PDB file of C-alpha atoms in Angstrom:
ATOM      1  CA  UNK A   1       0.000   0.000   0.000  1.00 62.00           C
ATOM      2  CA  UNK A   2       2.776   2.217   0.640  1.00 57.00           C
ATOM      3  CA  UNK A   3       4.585   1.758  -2.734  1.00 61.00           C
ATOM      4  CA  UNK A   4       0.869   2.444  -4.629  1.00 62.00           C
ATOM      5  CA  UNK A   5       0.465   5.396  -2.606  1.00 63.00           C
ATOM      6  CA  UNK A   6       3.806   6.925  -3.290  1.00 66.00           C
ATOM      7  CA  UNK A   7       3.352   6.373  -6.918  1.00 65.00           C
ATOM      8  CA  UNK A   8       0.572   8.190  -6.826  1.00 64.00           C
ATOM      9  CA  UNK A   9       1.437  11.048  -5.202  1.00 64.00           C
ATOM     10  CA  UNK A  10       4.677  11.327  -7.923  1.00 67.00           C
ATOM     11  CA  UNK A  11       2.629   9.843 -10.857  1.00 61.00           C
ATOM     12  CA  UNK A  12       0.077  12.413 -11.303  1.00 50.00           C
ATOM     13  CA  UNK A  13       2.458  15.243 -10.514  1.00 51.00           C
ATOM     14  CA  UNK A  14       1.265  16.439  -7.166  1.00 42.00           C
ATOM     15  CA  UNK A  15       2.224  19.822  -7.007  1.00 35.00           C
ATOM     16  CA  UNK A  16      23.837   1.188  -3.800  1.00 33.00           C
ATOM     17  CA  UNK A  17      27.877  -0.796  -3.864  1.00 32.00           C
ATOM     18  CA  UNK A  18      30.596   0.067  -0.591  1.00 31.00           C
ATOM     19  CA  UNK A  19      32.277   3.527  -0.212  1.00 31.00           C
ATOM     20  CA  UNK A  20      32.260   6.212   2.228  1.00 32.00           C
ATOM     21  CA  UNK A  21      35.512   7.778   1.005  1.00 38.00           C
ATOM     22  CA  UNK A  22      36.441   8.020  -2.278  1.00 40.00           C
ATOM     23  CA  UNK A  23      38.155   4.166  -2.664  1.00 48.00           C
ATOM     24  CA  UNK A  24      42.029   4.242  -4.076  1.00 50.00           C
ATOM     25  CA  UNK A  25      41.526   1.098  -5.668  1.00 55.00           C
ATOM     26  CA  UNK A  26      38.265   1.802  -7.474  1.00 52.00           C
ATOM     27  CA  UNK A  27      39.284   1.018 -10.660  1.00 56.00           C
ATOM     28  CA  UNK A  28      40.593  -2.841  -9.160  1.00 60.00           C
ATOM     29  CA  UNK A  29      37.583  -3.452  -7.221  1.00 58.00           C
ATOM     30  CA  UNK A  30      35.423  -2.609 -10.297  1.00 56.00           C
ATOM     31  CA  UNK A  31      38.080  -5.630 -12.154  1.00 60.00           C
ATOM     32  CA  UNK A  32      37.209  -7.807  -9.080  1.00 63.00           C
ATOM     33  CA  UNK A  33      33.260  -7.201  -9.810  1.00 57.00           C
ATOM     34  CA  UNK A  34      33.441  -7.696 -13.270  1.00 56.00           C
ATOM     35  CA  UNK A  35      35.579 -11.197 -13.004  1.00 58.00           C
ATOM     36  CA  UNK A  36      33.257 -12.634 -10.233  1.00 61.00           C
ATOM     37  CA  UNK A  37      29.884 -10.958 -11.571  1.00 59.00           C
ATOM     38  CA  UNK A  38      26.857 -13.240 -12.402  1.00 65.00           C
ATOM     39  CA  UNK A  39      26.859 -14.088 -15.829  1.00 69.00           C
ATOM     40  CA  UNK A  40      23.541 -12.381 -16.832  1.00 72.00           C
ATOM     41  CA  UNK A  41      25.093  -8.828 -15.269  1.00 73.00           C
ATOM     42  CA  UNK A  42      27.163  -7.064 -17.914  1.00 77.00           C
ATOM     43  CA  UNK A  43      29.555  -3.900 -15.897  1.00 72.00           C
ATOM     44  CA  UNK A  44      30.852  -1.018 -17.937  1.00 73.00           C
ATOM     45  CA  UNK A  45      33.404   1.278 -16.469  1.00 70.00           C
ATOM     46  CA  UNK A  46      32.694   4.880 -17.181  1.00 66.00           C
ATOM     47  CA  UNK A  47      35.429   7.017 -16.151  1.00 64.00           C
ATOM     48  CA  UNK A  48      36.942   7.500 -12.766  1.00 62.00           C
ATOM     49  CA  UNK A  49      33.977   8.889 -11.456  1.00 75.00           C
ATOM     50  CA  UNK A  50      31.350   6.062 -12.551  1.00 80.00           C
ATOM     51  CA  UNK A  51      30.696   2.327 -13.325  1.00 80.00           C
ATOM     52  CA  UNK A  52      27.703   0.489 -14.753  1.00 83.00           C
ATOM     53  CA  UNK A  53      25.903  -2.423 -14.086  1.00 80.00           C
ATOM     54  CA  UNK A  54      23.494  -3.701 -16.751  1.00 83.00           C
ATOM     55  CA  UNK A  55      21.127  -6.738 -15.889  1.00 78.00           C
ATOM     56  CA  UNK A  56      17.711  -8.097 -16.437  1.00 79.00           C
ATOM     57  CA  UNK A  57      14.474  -7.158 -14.243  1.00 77.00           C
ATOM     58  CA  UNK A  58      11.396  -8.736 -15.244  1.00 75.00           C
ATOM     59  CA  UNK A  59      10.926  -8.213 -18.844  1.00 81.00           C
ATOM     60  CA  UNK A  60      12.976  -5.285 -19.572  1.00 84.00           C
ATOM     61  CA  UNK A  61      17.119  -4.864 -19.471  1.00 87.00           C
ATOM     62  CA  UNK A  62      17.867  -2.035 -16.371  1.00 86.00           C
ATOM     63  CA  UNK A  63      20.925  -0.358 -15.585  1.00 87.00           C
ATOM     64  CA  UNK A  64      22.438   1.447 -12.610  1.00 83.00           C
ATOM     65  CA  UNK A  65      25.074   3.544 -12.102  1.00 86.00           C
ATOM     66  CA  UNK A  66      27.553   4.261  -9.123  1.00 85.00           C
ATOM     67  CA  UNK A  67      28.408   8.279  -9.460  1.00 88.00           C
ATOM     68  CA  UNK A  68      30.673  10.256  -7.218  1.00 88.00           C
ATOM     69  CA  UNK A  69      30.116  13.769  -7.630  1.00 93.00           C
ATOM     70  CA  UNK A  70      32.556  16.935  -6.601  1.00 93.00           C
ATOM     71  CA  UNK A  71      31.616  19.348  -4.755  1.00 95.00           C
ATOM     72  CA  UNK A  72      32.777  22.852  -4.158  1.00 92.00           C
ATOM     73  CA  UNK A  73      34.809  21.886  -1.510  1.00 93.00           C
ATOM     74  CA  UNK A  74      38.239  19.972  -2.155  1.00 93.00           C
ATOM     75  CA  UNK A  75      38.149  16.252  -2.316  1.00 91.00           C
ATOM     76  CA  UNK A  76      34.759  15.628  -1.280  1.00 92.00           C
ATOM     77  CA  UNK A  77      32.084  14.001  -3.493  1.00 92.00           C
ATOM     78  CA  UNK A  78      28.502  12.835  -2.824  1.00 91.00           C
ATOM     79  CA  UNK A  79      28.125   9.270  -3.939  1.00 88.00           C
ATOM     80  CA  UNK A  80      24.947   8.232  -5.774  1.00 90.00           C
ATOM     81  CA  UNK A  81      23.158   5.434  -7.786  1.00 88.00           C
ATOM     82  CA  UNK A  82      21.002   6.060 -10.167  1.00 91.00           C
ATOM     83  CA  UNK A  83      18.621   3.181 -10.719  1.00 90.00           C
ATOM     84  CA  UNK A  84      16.503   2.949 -14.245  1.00 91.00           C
ATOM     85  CA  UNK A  85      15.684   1.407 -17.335  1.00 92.00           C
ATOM     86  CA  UNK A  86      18.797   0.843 -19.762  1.00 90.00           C
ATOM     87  CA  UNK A  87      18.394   3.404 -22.381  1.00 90.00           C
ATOM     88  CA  UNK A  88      15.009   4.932 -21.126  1.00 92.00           C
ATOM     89  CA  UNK A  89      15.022   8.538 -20.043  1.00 92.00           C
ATOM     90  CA  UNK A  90      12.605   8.978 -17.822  1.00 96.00           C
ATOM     91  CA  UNK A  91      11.264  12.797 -16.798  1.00 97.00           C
ATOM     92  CA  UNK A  92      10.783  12.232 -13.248  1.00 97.00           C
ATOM     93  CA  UNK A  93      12.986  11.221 -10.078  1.00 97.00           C
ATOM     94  CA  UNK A  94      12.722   9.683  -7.095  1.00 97.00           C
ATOM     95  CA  UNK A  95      15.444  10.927  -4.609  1.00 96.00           C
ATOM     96  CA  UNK A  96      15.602   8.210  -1.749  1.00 93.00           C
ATOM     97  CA  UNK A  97      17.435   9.593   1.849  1.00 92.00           C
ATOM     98  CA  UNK A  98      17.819   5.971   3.400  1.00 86.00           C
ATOM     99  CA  UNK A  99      17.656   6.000   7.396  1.00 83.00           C
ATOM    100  CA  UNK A 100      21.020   4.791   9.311  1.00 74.00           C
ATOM    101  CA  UNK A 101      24.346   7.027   8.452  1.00 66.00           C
ATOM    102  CA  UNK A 102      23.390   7.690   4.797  1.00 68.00           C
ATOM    103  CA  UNK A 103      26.051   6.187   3.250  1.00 66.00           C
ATOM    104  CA  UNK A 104      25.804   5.339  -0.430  1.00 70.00           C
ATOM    105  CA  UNK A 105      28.301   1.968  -0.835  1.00 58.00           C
ATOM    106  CA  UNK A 106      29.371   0.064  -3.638  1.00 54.00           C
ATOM    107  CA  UNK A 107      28.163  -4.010  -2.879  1.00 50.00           C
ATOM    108  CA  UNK A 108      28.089  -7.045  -4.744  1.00 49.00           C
ATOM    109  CA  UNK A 109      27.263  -6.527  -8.501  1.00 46.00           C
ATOM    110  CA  UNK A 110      26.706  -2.597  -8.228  1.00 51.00           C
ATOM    111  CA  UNK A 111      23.128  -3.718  -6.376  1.00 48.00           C
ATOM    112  CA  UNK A 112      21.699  -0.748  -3.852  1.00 44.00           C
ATOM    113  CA  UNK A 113      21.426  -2.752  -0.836  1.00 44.00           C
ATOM    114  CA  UNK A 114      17.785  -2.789   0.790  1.00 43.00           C
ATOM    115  CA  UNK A 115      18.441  -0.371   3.198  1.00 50.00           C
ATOM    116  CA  UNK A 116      19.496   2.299   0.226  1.00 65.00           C
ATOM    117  CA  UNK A 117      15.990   2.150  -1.569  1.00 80.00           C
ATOM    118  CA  UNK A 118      14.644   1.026   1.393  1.00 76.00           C
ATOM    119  CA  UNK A 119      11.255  -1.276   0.902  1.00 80.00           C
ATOM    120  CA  UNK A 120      11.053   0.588  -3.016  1.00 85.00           C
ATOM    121  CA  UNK A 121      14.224  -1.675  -4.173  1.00 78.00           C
ATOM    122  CA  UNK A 122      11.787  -4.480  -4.577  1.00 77.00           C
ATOM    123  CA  UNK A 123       9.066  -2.824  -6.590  1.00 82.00           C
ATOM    124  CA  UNK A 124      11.551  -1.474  -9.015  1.00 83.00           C
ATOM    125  CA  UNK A 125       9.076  -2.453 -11.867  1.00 84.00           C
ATOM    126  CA  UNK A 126       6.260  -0.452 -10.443  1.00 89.00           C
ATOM    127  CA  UNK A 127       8.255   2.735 -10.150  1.00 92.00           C
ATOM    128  CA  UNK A 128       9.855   2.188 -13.813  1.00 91.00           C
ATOM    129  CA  UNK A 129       6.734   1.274 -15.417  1.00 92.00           C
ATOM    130  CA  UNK A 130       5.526   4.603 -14.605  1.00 94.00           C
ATOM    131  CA  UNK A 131       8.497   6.402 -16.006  1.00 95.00           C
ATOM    132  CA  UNK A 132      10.756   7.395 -12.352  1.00 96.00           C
ATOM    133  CA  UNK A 133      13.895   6.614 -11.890  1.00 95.00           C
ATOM    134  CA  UNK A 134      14.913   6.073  -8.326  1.00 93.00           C
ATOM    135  CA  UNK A 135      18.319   7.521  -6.968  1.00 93.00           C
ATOM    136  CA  UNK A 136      20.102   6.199  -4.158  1.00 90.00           C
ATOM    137  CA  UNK A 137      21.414   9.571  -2.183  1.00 91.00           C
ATOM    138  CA  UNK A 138      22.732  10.216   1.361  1.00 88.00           C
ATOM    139  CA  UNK A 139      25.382  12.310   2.606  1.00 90.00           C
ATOM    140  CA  UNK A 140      29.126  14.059   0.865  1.00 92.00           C
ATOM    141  CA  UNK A 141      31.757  12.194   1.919  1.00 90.00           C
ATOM    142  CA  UNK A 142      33.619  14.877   4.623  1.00 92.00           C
ATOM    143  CA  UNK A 143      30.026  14.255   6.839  1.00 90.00           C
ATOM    144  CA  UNK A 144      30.626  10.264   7.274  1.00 85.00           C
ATOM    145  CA  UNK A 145      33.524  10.120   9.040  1.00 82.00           C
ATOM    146  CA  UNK A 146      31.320   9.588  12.202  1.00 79.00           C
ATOM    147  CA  UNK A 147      27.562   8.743  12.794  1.00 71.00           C
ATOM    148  CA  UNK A 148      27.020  12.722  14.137  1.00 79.00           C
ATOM    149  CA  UNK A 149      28.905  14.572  10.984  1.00 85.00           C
ATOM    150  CA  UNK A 150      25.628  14.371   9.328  1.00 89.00           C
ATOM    151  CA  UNK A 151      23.002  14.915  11.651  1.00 89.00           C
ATOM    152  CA  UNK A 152      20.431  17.461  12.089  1.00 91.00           C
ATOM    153  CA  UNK A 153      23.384  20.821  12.413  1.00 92.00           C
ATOM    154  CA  UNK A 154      23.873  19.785   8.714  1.00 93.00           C
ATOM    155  CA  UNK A 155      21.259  18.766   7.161  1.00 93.00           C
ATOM    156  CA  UNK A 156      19.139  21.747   8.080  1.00 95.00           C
ATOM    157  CA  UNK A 157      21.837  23.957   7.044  1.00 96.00           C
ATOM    158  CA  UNK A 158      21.755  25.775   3.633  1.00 97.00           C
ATOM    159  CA  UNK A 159      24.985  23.904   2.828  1.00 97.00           C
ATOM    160  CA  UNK A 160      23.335  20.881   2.780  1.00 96.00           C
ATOM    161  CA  UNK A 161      21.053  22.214   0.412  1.00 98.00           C
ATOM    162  CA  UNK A 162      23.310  23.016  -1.714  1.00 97.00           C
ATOM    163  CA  UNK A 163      25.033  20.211  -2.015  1.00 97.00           C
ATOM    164  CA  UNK A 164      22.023  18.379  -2.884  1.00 97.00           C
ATOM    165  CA  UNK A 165      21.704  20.563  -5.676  1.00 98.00           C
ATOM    166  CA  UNK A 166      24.567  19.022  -7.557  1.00 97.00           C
ATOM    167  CA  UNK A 167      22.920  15.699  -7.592  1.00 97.00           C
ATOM    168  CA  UNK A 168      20.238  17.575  -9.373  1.00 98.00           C
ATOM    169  CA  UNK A 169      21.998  19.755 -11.436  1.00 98.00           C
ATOM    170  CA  UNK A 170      24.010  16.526 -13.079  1.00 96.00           C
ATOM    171  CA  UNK A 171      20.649  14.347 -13.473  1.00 97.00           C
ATOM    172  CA  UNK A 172      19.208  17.354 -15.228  1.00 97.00           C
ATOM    173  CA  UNK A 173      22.696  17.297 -17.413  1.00 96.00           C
ATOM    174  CA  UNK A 174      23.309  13.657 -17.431  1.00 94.00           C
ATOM    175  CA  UNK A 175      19.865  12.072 -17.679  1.00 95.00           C
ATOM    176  CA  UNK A 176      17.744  15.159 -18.921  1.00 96.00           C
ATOM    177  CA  UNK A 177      15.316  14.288 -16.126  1.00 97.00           C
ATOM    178  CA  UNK A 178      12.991  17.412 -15.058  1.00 98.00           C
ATOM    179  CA  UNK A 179      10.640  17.035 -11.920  1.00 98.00           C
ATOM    180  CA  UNK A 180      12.248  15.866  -8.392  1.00 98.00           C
ATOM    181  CA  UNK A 181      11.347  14.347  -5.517  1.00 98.00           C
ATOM    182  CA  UNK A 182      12.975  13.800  -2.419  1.00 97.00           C
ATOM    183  CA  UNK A 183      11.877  10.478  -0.252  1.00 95.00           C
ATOM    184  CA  UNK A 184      13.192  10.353   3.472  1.00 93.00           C
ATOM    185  CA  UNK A 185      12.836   7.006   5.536  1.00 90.00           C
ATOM    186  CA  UNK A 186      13.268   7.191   9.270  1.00 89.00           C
ATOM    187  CA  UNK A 187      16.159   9.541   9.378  1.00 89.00           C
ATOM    188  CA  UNK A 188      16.331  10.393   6.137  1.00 91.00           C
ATOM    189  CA  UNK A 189      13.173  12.374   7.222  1.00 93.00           C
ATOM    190  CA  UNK A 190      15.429  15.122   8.463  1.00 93.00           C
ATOM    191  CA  UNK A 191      16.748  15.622   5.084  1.00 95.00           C
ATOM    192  CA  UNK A 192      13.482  15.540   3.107  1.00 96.00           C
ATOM    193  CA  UNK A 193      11.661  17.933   5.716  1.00 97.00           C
ATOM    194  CA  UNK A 194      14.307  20.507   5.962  1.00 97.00           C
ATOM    195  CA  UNK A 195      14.902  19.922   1.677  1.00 98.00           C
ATOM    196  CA  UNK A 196      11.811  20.918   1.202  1.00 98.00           C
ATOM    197  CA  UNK A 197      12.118  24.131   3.225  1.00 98.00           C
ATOM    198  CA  UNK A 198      15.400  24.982   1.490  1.00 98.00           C
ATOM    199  CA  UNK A 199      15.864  23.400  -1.488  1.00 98.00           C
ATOM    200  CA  UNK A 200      11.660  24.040  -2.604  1.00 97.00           C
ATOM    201  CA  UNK A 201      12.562  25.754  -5.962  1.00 97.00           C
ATOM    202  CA  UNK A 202      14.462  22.744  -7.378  1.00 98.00           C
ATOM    203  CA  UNK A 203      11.237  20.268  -5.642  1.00 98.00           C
ATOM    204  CA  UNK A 204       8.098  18.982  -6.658  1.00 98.00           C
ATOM    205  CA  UNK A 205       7.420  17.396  -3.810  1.00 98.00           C
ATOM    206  CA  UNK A 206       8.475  15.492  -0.666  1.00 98.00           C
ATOM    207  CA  UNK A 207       7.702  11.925   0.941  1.00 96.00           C
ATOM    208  CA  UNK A 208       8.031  11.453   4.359  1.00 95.00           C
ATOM    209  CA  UNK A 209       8.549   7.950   5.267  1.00 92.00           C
ATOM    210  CA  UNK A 210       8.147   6.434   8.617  1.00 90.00           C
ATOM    211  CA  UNK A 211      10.129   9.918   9.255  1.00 90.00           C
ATOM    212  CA  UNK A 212      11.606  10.021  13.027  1.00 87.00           C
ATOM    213  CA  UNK A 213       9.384  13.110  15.093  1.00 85.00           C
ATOM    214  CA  UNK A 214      11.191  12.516  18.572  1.00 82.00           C
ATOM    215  CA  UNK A 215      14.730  13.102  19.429  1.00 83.00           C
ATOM    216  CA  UNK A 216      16.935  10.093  20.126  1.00 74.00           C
ATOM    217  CA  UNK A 217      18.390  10.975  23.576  1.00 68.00           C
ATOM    218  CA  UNK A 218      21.797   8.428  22.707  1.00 65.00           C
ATOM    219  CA  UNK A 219      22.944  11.266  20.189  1.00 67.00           C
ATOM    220  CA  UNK A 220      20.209  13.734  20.425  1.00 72.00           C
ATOM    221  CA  UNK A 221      19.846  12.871  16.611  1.00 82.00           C
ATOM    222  CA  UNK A 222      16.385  13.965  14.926  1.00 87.00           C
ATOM    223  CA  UNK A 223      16.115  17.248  17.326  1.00 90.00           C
ATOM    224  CA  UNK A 224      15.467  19.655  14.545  1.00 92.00           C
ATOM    225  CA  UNK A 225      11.987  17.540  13.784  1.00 90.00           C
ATOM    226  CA  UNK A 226      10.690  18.063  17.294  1.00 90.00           C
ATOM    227  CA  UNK A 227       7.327  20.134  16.644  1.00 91.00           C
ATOM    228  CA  UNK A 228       8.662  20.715  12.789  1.00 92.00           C
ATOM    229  CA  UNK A 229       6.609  23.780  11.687  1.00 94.00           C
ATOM    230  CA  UNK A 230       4.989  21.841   7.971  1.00 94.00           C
ATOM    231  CA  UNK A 231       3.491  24.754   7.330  1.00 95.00           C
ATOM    232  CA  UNK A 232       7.605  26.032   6.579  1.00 95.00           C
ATOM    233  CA  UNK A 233       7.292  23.364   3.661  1.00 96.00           C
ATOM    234  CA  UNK A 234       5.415  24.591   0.291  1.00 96.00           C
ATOM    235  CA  UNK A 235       5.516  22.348  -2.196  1.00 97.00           C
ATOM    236  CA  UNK A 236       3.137  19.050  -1.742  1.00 97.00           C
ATOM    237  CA  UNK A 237       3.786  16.668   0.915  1.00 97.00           C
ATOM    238  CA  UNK A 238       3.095  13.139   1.725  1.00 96.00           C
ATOM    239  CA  UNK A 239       3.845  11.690   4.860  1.00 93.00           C
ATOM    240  CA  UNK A 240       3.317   7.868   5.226  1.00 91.00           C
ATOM    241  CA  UNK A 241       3.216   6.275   8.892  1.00 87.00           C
ATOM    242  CA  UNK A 242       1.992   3.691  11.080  1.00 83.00           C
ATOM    243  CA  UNK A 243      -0.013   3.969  14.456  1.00 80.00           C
ATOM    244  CA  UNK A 244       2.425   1.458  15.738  1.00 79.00           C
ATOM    245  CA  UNK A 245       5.939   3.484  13.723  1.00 75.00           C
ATOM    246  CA  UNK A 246       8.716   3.527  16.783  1.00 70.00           C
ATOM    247  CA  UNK A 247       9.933   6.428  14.651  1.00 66.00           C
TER     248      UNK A 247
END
């Protein structure tokens, strides 16, 4: 019910693989995958910054792609996957902030672990059959050096914002994709709340999934969403929840 109701909410326009630094031996570990990889998986190396994995999904071929992007700031990147159908451009995009420390990680055969796409990794077909891409996001790679680096003091700030914007600003470039929208699970609800205060002019819309509304008193993580003013937010929101969500 979740999945039908996010597509929804994007569909009529409402208005992941292991590193948290950048990895020295990319280019060998991408040799590694493509020696070991499962027959039906084809990987293409892109350039320094990228590398392909091609495979089947039901009936159609999909492909995604491990990006690390530069920021502004010297030797940091945000890491990304962008998950979609091999040599389809779709219009719209589904930015997923997973919960946990954010970080987007090269595994197996260039696959975004569960906790990446979080429960929307399995109903890939649903999402592509409507024309949305989904991108695995999370946080640059000077904010995961420990758990705290990219908690609420950052991703409130405008910095964060404009970080985000880069991820953007290449799928708009790279993919020719036009509408966004930013889906935050547990913790990632910090990111898609206080996106869709700051980063509203690049949004369609936001989903809030299963978002965290109390402070966790270990690290005082998820304080800026304690009484969160929505009425800061103006594009369209849709917040999904349980009665019995510990979050």
């Amino acid at each position: 019910m979740f999945k039908k109701i996010v597509l929804l909410f994007i569909g009529l326009g409402l208005s992941a693989v292991a590193f948290s630094q950048i990895p020295p031996n990319f280019g060998q570990r991408v040799e590694e995958l493509i020696k070991s990889r499962d027959p039906s998986v084809k990987l293409r190396k892109g350039t320094d910054q990228s590398v392909t994995a091609i495979f089947p999904c039901g009936q159609r071929q999909c492909e995604q792609t491990f990006y690390r992007l530069p920021l502004k700031r010297e030797n940091v990147f945000m890491n990304v996957v962008v998950l979609t159908e091999h040599q389809v451009k779709n219009k719209k995009a589904l930015l997923v902030v997973r919960g946990g420390d954010a970080n987007v990680e090269i595994k197996g055969l260039l696959t975004p672990n569960r906790d990446g796409l979080q429960y929307l990794y399995n109903h890939l077909d649903l999402f592509l059959d409507r024309h949305i891409s989904l991108i695995d996001t999370g946080c640059p790679t000077d904010k995961l050096k420990s758990y705290n680096d990219c908690a609420d003091g950052y991703r409130k700030s405008q910095q964060y914002a404009d970080d985000f914007k880069v991820i953007i600003d290449f799928l708009k470039k790279q993919y020719e994709m036009e509408d966004f929208y930013v889906f935050g699970h547990s913790s990632g609800g910090i990111s898609s709340r206080w996106l869709g205060v700051n980063l509203s002019s690049e949004l369609k819309g936001i989903v809030n999934s299963s978002v965290m509304n109390l402070s966790r008193g270990t690290d005082n993580l998820s304080y800026s969403t304690v009484g969160f003013n929505m009425d800061q937010i103006k594009i369209k929101v849709l917040n999904i929840a349980h009665k019995d969500d510990a979050c």
